Short mmCIF file of N, CA, C and O in Angstrom, two decimals:
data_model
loop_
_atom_site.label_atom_id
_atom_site.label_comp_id
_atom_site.label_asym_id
_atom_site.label_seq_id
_atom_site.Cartn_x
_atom_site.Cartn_y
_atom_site.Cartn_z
N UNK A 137 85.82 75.85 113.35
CA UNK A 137 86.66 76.99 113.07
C UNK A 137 87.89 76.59 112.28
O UNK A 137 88.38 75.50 112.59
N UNK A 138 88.38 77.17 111.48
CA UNK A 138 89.95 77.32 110.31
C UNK A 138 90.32 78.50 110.33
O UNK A 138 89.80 79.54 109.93
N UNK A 139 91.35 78.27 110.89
CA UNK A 139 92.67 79.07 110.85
C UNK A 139 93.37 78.87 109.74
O UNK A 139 93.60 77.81 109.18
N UNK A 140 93.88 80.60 109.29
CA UNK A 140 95.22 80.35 108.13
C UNK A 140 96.05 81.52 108.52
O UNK A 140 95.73 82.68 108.25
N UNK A 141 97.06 81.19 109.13
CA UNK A 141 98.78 81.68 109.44
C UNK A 141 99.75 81.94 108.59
O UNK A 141 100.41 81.00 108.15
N UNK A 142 99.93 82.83 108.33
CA UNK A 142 100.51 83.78 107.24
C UNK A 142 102.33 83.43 108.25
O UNK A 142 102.59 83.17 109.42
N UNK A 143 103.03 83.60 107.17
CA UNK A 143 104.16 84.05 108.33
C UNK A 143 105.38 84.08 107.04
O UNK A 143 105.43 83.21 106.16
N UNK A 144 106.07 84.93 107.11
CA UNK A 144 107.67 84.83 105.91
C UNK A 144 107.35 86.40 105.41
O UNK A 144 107.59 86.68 104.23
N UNK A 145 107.06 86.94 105.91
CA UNK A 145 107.10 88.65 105.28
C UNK A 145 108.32 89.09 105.89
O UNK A 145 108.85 88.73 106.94
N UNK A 146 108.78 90.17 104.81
CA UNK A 146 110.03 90.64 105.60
C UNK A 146 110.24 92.08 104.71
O UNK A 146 109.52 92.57 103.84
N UNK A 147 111.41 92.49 105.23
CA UNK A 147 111.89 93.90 104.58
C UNK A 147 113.08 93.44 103.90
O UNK A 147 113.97 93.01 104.62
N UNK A 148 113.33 93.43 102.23
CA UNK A 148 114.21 92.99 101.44
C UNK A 148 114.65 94.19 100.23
O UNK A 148 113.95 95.15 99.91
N UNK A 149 115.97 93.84 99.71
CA UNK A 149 116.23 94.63 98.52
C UNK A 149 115.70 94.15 97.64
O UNK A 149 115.27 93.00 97.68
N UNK A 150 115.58 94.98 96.53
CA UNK A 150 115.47 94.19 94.82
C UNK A 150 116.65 93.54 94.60
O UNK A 150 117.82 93.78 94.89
N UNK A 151 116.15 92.72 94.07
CA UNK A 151 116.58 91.24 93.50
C UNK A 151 116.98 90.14 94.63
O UNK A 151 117.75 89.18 94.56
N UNK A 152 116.22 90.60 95.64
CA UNK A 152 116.40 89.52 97.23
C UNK A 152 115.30 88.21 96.44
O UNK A 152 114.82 88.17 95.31
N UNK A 153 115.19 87.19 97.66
CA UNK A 153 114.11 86.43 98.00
C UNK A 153 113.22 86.42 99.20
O UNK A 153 113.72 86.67 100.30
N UNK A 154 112.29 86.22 99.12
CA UNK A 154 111.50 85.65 100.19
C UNK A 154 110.91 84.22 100.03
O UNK A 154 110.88 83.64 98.94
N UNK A 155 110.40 83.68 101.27
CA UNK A 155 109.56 82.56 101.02
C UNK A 155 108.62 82.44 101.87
O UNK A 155 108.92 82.26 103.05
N UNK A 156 107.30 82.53 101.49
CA UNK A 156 106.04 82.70 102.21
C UNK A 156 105.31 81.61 102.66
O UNK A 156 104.99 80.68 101.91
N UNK A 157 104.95 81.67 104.17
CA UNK A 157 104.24 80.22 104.38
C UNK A 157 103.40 80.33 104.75
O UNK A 157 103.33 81.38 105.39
N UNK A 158 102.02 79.46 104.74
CA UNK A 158 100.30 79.60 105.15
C UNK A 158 100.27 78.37 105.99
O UNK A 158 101.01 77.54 105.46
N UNK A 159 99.80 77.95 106.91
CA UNK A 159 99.31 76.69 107.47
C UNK A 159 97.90 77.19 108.28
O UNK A 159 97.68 78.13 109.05
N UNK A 160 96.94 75.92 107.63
CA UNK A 160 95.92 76.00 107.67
C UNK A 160 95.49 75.13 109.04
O UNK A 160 95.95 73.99 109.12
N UNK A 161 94.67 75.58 110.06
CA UNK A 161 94.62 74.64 111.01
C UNK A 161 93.26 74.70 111.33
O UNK A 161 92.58 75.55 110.75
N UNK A 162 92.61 73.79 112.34
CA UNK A 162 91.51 73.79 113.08
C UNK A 162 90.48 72.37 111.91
O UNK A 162 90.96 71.49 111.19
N UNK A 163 89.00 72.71 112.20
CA UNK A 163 88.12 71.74 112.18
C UNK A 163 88.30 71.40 110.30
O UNK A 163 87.61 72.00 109.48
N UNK A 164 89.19 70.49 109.97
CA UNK A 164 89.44 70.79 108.23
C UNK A 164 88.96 69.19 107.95
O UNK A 164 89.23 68.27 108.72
N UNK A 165 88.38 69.07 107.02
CA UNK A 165 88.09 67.87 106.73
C UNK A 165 89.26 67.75 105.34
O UNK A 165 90.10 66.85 105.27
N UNK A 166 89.08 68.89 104.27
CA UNK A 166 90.08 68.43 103.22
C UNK A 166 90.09 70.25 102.77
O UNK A 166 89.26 71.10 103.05
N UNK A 167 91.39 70.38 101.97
CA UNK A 167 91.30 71.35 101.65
C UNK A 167 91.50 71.51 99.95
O UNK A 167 92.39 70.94 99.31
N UNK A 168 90.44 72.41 99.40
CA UNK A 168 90.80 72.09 97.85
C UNK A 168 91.74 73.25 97.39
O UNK A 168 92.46 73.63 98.31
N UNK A 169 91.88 73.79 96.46
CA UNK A 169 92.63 75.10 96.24
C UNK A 169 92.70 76.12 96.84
O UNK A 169 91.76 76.76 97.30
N UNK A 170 94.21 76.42 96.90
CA UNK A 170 94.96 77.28 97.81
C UNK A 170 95.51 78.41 97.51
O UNK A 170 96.26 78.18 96.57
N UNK A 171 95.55 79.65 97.82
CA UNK A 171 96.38 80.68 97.04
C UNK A 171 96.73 81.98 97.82
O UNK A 171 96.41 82.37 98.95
N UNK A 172 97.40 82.46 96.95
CA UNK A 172 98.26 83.79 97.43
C UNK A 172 97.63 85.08 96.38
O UNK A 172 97.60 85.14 95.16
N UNK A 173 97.12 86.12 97.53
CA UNK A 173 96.81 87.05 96.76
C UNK A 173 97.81 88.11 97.81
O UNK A 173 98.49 87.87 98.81
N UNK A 174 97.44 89.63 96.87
CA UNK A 174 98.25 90.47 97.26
C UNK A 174 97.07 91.69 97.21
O UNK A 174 95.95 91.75 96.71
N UNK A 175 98.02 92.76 98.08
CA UNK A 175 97.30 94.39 97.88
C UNK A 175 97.98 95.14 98.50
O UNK A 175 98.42 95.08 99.65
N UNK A 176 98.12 96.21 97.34
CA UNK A 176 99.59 97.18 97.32
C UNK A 176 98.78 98.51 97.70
O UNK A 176 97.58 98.71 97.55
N UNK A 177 99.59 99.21 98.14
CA UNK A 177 98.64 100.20 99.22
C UNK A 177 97.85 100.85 97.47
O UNK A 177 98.35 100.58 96.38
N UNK A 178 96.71 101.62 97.63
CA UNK A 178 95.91 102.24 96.90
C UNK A 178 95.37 101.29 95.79
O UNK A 178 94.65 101.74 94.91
N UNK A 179 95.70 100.04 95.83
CA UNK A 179 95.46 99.27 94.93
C UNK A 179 94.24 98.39 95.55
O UNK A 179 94.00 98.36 96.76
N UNK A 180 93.47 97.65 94.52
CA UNK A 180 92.52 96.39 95.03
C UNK A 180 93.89 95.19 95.05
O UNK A 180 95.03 95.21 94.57
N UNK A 181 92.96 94.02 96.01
CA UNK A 181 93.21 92.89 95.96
C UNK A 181 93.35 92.11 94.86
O UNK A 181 92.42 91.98 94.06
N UNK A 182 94.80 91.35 94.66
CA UNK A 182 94.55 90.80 93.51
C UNK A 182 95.37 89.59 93.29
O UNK A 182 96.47 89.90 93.74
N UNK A 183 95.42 88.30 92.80
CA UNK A 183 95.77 86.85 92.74
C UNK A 183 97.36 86.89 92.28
O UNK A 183 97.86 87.35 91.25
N UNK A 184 97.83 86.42 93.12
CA UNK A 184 99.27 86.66 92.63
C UNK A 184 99.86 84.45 91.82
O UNK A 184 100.67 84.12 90.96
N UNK A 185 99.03 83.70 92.61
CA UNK A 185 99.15 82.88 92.19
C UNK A 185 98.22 81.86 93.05
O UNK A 185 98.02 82.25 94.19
N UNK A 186 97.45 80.30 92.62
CA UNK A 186 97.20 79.74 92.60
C UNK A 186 97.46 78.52 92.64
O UNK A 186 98.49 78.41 91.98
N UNK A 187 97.05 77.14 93.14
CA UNK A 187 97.41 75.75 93.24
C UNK A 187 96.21 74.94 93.65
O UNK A 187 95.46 75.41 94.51
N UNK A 188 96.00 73.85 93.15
CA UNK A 188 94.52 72.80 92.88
C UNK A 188 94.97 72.11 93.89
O UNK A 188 96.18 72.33 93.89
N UNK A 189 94.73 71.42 94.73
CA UNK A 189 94.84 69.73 95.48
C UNK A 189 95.89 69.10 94.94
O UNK A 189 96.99 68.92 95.45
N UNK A 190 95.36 68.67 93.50
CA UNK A 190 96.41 67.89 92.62
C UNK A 190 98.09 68.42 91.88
O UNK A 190 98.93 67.86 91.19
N UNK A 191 97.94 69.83 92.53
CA UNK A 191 99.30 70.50 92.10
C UNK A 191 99.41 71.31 90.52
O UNK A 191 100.35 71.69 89.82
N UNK A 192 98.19 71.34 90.42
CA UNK A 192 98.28 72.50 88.96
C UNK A 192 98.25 74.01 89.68
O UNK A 192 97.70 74.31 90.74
N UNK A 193 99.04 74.89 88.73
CA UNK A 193 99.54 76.08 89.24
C UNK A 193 98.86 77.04 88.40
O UNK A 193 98.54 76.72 87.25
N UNK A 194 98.62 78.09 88.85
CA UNK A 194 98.53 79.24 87.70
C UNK A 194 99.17 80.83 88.63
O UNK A 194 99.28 81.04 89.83
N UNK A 195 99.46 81.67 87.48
CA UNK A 195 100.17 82.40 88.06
C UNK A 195 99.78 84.01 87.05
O UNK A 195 99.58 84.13 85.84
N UNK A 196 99.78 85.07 88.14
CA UNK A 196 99.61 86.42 87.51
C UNK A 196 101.05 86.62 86.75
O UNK A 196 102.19 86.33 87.11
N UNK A 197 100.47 87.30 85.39
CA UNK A 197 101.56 87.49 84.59
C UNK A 197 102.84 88.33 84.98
O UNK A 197 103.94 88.35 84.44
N UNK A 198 102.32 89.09 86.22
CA UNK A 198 103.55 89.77 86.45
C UNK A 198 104.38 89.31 87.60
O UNK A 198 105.09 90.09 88.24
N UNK A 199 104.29 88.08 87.86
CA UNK A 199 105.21 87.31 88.68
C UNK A 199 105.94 85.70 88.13
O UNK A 199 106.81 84.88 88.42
N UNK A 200 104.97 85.95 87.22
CA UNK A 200 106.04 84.33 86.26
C UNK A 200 107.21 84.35 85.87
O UNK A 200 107.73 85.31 85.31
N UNK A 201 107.78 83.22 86.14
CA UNK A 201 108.97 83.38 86.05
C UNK A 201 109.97 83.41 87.45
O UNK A 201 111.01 82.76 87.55
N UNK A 202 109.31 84.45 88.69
CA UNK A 202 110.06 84.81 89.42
C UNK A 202 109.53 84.40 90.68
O UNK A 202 110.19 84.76 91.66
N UNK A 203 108.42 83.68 90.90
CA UNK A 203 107.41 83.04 91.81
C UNK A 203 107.01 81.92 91.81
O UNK A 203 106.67 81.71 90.64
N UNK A 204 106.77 80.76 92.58
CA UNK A 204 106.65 79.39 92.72
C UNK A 204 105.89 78.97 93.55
O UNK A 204 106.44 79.00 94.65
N UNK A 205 104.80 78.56 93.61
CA UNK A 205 103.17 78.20 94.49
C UNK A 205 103.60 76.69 94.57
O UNK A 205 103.75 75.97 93.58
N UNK A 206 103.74 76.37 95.72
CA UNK A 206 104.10 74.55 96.67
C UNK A 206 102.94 74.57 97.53
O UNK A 206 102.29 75.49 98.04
N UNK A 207 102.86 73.46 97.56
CA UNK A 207 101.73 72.74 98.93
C UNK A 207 101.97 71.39 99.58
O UNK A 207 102.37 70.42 98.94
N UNK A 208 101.71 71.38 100.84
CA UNK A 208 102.34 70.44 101.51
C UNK A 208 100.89 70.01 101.99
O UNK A 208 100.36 70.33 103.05
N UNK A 209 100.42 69.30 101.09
CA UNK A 209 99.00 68.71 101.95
C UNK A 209 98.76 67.96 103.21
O UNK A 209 97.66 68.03 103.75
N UNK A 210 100.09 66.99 103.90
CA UNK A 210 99.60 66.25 104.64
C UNK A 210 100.28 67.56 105.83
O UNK A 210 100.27 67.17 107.00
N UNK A 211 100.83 68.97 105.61
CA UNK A 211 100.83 69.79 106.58
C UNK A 211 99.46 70.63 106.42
O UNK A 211 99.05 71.19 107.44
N UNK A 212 98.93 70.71 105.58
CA UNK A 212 97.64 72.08 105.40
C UNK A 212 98.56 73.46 104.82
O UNK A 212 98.02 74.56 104.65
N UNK A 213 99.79 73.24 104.60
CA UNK A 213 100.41 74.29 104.26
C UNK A 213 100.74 74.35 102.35
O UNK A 213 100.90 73.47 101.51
N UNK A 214 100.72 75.92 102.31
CA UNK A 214 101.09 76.20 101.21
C UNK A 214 101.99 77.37 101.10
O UNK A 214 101.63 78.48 101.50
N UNK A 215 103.51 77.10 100.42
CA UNK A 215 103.99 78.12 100.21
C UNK A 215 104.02 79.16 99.01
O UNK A 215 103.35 79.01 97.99
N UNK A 216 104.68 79.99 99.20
CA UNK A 216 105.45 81.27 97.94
C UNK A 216 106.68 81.59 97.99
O UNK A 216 107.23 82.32 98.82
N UNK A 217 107.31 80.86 96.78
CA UNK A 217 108.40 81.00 96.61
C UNK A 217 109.12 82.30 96.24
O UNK A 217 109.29 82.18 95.03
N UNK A 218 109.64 83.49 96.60
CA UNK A 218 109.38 84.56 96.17
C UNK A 218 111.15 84.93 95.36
O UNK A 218 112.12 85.35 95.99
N UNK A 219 111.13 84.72 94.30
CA UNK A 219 112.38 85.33 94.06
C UNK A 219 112.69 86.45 92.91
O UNK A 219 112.00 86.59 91.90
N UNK A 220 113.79 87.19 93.21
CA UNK A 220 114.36 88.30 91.82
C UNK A 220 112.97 89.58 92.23
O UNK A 220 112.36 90.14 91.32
N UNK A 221 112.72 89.83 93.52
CA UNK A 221 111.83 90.33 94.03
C UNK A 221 111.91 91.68 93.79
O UNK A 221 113.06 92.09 94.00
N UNK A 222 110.83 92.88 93.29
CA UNK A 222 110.75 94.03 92.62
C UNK A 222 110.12 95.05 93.74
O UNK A 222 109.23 94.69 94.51
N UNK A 223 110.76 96.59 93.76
CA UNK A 223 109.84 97.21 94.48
C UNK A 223 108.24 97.02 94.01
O UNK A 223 107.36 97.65 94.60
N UNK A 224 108.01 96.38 93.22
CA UNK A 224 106.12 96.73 93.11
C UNK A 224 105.91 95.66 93.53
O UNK A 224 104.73 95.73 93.86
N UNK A 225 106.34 94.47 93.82
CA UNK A 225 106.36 93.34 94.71
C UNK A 225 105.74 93.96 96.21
O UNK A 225 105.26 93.09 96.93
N UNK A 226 105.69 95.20 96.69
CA UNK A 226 105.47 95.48 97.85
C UNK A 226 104.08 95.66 97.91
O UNK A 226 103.46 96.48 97.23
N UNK A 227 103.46 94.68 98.96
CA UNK A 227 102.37 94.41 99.09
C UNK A 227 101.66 93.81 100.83
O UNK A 227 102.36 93.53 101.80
N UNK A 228 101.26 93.79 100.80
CA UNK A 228 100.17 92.44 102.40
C UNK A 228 99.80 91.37 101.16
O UNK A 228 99.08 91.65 100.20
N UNK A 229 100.21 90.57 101.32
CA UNK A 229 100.12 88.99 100.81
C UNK A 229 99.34 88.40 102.06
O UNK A 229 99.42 88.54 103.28
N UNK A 230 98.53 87.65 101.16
CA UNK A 230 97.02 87.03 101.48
C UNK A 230 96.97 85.56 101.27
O UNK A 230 97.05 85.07 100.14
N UNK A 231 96.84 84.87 102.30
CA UNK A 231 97.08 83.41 102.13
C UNK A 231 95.11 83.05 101.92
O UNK A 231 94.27 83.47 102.70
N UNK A 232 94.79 82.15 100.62
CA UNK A 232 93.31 81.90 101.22
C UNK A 232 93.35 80.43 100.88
O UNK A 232 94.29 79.91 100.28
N UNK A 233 92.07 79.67 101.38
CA UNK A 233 92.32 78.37 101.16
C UNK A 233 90.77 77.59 100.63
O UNK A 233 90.02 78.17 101.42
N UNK A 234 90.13 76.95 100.06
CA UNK A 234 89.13 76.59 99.79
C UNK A 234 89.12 75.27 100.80
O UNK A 234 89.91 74.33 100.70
N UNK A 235 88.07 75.40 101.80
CA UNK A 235 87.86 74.29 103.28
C UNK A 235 86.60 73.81 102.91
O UNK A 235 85.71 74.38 102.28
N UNK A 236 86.67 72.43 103.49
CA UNK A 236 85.58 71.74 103.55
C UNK A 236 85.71 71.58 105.39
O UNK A 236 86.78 71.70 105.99
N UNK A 237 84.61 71.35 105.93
CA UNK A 237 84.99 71.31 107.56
C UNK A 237 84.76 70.36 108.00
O UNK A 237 84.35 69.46 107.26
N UNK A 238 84.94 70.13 109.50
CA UNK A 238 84.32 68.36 109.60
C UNK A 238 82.70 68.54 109.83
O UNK A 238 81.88 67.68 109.50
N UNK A 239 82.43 69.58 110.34
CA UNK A 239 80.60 69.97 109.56
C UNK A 239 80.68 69.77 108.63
O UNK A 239 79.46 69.85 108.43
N UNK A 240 81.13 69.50 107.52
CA UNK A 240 80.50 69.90 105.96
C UNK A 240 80.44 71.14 105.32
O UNK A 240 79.66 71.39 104.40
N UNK A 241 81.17 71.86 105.75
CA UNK A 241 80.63 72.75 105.45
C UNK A 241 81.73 73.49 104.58
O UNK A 241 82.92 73.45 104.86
N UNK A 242 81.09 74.35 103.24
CA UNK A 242 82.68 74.68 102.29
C UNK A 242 82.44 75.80 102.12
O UNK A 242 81.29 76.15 101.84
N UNK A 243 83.79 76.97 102.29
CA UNK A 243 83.78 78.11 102.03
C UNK A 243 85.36 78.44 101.87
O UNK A 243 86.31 77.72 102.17
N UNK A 244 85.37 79.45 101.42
CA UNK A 244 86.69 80.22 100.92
C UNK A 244 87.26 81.27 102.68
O UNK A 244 86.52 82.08 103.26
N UNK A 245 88.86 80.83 103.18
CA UNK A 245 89.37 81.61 104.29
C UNK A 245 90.20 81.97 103.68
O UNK A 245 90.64 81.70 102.56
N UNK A 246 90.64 83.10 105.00
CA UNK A 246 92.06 83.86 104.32
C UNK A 246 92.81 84.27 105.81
O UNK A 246 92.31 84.37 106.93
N UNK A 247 94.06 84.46 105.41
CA UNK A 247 95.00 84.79 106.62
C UNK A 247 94.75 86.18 106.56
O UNK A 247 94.19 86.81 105.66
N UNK A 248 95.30 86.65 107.79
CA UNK A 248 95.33 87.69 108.40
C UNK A 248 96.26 89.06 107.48
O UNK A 248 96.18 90.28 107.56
N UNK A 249 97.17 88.08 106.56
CA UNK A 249 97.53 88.72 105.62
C UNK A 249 99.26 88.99 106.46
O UNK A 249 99.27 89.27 107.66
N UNK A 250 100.65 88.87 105.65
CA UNK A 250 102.05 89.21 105.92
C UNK A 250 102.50 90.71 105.36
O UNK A 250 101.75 91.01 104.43
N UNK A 251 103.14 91.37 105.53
CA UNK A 251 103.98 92.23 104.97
C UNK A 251 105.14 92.14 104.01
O UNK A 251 106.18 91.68 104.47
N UNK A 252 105.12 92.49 102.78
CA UNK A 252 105.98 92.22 102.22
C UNK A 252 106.35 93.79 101.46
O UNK A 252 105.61 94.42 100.71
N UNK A 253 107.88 94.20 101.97
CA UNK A 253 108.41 95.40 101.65
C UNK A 253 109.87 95.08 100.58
O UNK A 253 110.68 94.17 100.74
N UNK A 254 109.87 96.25 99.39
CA UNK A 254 110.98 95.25 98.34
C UNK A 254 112.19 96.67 98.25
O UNK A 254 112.39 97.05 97.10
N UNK A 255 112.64 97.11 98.91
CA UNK A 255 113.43 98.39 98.82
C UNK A 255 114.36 98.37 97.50
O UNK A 255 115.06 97.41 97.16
N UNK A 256 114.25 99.43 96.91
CA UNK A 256 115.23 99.77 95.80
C UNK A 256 116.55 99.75 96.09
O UNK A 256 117.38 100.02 95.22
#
């Protein structure tokens, strides 16, 4: 079993920060790419940003600039740096993680998902 623990949602103004944290726990042998997605009510799910093992980033165009994807491998954690934060920023942010297990076994998890509210 893998666990992923969402936790750093909060209720903020525009132009606040947040900082979002995932830690990944249970039967993990290694974990390869890690990421943060989002979904804004009436909207689909969708990649707010990305990070490899080796620390390459990629990022949705409408958060560059103002967002920062970290990973702390020897924790299983990965953060989101969240800053200059917009009401359309308001979303459930989605921690997922690409696991290998100590079965062998590889598939894509996801957290339970945080709250993130950006008040005008």
């Amino acid at each position: 079993q893998v666990q992923l623990v969402e936790s750093g949602g909060d209720l903020v103004l525009a132009g606040g920060s947040l900082r979002l944290s995932c830690a990944a726990s249970g039967s993990i042998f290694s974990i390869g790419a890690m990421g943060w997605y989002r979904r804004a009510p009436g909207k689909q799910r969708e990649l707010v940003a990305d990070i490899t093992l080796g620390g390459m980033t990629n990022y949705a165009d409408s958060v560059k600039g103002r967002f920062t994807i970290s990973r702390d491998n020897a924790k299983n954690t990965v953060y989101l740096q969240m800053n200059n934060l917009k009401p359309e920023d308001t979303a459930v942010y989605y921690c997922n993680a690409h696991v290998i297990t100590t079965m062998y076994y590889t598939g894509g998890y996801w957290g339970q998902g945080t709250q993130v509210t950006v008040s005008p």
